Short mmCIF file of C-alpha atoms in Angstrom, two decimals:
data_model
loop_
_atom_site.label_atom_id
_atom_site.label_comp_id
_atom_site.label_asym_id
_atom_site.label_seq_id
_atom_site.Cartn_x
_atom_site.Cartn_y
_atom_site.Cartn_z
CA UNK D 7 133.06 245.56 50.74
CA UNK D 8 132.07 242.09 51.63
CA UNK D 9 128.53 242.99 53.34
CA UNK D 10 128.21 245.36 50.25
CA UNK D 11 128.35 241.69 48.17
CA UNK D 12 126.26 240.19 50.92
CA UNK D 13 123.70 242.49 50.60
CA UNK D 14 123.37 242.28 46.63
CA UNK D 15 123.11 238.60 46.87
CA UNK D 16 120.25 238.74 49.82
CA UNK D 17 118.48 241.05 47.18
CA UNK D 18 119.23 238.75 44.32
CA UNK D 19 121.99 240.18 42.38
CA UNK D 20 125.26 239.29 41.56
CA UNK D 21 128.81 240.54 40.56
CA UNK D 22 130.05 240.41 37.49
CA UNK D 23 134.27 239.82 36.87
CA UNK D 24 135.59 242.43 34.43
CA UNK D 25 138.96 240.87 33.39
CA UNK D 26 139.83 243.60 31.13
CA UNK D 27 140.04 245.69 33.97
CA UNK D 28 143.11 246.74 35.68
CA UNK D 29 143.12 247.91 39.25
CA UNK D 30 145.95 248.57 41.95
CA UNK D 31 144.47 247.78 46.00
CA UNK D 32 146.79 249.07 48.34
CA UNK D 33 145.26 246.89 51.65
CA UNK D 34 144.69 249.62 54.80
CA UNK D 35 146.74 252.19 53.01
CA UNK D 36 145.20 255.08 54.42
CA UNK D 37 144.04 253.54 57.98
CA UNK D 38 147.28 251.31 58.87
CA UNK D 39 147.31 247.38 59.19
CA UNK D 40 144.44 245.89 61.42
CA UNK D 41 146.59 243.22 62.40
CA UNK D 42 149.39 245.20 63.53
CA UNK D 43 147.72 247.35 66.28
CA UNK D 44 145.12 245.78 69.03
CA UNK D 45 142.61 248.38 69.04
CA UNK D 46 142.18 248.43 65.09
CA UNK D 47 142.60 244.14 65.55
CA UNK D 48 139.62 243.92 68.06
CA UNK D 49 137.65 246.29 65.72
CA UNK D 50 138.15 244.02 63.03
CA UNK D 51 136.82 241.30 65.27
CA UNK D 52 134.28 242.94 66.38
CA UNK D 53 132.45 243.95 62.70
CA UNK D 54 133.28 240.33 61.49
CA UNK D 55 130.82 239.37 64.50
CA UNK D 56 128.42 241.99 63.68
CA UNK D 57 128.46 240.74 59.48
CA UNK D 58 127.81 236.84 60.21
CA UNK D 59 125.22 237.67 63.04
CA UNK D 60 123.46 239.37 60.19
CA UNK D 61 124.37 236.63 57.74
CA UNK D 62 125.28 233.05 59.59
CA UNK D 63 124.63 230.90 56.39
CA UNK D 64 127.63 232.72 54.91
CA UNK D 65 129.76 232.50 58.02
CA UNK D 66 132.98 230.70 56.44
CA UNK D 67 131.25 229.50 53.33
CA UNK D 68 131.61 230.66 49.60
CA UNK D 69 128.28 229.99 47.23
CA UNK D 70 130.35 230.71 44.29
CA UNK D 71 133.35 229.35 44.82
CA UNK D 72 134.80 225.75 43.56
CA UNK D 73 134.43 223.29 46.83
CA UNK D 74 137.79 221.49 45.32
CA UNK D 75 139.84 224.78 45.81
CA UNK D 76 141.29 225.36 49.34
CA UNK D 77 139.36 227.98 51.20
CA UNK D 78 143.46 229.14 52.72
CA UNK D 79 144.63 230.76 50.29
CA UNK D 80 143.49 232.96 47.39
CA UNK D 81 145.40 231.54 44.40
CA UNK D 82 142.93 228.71 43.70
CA UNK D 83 145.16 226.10 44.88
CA UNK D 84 143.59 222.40 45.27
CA UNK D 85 142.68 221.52 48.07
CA UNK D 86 145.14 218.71 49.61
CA UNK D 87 148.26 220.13 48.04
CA UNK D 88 148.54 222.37 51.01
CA UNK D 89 148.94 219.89 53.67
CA UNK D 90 152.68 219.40 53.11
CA UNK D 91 153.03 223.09 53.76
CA UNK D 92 150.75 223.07 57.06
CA UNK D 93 152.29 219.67 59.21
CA UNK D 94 153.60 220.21 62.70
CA UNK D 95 156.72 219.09 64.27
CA UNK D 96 155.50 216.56 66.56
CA UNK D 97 158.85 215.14 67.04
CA UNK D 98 160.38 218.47 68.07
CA UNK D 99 157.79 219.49 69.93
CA UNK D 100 158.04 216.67 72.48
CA UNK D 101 161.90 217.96 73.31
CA UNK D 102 160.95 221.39 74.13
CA UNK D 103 161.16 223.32 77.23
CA UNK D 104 159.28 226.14 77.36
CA UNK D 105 162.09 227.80 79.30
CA UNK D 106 163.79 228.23 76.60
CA UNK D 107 161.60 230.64 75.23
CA UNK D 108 162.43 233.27 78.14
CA UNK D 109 164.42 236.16 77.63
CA UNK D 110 166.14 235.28 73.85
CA UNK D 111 167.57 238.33 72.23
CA UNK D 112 169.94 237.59 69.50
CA UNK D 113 170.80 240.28 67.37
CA UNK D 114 172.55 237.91 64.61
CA UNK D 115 168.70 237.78 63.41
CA UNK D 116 167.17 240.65 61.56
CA UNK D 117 163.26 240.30 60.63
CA UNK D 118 159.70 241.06 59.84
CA UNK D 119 156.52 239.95 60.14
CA UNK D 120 154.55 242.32 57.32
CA UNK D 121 151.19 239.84 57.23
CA UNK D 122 148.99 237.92 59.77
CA UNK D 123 145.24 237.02 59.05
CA UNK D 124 143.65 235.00 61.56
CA UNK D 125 139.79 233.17 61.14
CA UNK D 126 138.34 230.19 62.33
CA UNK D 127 139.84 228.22 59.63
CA UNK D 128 143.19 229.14 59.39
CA UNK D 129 146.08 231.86 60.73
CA UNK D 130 148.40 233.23 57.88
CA UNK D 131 151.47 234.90 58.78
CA UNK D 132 154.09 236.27 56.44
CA UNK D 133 157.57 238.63 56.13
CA UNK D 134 161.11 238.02 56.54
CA UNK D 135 163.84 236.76 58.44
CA UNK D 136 168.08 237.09 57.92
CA UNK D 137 170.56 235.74 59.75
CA UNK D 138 173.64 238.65 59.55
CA UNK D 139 176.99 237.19 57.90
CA UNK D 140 175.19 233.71 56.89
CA UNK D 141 175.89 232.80 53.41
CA UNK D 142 172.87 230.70 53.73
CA UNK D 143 169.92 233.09 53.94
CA UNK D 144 168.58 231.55 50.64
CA UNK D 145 169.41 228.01 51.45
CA UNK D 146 168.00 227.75 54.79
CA UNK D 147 164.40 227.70 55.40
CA UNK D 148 162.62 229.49 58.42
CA UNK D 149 161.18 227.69 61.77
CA UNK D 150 158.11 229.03 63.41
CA UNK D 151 157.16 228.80 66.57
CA UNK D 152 154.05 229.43 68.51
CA UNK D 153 154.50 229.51 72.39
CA UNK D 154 151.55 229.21 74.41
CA UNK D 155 151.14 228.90 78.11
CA UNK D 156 151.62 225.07 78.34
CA UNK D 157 152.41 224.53 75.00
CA UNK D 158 154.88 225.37 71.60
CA UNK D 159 153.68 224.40 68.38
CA UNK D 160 156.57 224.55 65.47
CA UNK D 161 156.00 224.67 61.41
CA UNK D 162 157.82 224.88 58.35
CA UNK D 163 157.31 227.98 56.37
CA UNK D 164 157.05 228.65 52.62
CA UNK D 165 159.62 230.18 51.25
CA UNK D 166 159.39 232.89 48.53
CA UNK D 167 161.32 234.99 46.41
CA UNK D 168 160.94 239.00 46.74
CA UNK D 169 162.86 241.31 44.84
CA UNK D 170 164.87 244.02 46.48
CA UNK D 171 165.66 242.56 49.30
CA UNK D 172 169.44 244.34 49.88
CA UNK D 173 167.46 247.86 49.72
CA UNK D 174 164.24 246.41 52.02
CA UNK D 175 166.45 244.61 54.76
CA UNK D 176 170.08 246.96 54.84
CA UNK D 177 172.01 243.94 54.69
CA UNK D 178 173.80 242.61 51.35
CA UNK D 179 173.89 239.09 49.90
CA UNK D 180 171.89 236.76 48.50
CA UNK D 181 168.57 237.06 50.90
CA UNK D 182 166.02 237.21 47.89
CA UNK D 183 164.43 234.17 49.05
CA UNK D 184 164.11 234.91 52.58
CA UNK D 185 160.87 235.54 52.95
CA UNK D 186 158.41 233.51 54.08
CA UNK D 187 154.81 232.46 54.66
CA UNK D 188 153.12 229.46 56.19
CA UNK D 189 149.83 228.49 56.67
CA UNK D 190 148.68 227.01 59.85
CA UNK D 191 145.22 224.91 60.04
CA UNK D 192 143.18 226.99 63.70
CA UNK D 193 141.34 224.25 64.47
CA UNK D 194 144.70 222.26 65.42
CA UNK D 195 145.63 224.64 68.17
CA UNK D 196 143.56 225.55 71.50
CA UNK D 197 142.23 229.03 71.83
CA UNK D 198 144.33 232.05 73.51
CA UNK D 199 147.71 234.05 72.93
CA UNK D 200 150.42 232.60 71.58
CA UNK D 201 153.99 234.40 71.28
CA UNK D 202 155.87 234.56 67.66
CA UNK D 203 159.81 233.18 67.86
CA UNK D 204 161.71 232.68 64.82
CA UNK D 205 164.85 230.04 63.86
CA UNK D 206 167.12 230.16 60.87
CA UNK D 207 170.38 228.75 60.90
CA UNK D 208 169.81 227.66 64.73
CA UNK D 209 169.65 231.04 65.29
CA UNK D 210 166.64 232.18 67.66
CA UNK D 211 164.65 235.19 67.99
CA UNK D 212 161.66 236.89 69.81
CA UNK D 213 159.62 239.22 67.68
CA UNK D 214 157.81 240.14 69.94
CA UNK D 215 154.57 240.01 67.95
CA UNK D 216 151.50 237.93 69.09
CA UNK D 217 148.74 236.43 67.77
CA UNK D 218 145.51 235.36 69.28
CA UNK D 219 143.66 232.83 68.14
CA UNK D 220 140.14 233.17 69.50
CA UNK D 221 137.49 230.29 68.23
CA UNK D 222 134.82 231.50 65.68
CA UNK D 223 136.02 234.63 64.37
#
């Protein structure tokens, strides 16, 4: 879909928004997440080379859209009003042993991670995380954590509200505003794998998920 729009702006055309019409995209529906298995993932990779080889004046840049607007997200927020959402822990991050990362299994924490986009500009990743018989699932807010080989980088995450959550997660409560996203700027981190860990109510978990963050992709 996006060379298909390359291609009728190289031959001078352009799209045309239809805001009358109503359509439902169900993302990878029939093919499965391509962030969520490593051959699909290093497909993906692989054709985003192949479509800004063909077209490197479009690598990472919009024509048509608003240069105030972040390029992050796809809501139209301003630019700026991110940042508060995207700062890392630097006074955490100084205390912390990578040792402690080994070997943490805590089955107090129940989660999901449901989204991760990663591009030159930014890594997005999304889903859910419960602590079991907390009353504070809603209050508290989510840690991050990205543990490299030398190094663990820790954010704040977003939180938002998603409705049922009791049917989605098996456990009961108030836990409609444990999900969360955040937004983490690529060019702040080094290049290479970095392991997922969670923390909620000074709870700690693996997920076991990893994301590689791999220069110009």
């Amino acid at each position: 879909d996006v060379k298909f729009c390359f291609d009728l702006l190289d031959k001078g055309y352009y799209n045309v928004v239809r805001a009358d019409a109503v359509l439902y995209h169900h993302e990878s529906l029939s093919r499965g997440s391509d962030v969520l298995d490593k051959a699909k993932y290093e497909r993906l990779v692989n054709e985003h080379r192949r479509l800004y080889t063909a077209y490197p004046d479009l690598q990472g840049k919009d024509p048509f859209y608003n240069p105030n607007l972040t390029m992050r997200r796809g809501d139209c927020t301003v630019e700026g009003e991110l940042e508060k959402k995207d700062w890392l822990r630097k006074e955490e991050l100084e205390k912390i042993d990578l040792s402690m990362f080994s070997n943490i299994i805590n089955k107090s924490v129940k989660f999901s991670i449901d989204d991760m986009v990663v591009t030159n500009r930014h890594i997005i990743i999304g889903g859910w995380c419960i602590v079991k018989n907390s009353k504070h699932n809603n209050r508290d807010k989510t840690l991050l954590y990205l543990v490299g080989k030398e190094k663990v980088y820790c954010y704040d995450t977003e939180k938002l509200y998603r409705e049922n959550m009791n049917e989605l997660t098996g456990v009961e409560g108030k836990i409609n505003l444990s999900n969360f996203r955040v937004y983490i700027n690529s060019f702040a981190i080094p290049n290479g794998e970095y392991k997922i860990f969670l923390k909620k109510s000074g709870k700690m978990c693996d997920t076991g998920r990893v994301v590689e963050k791999m220069g110009e992709i």
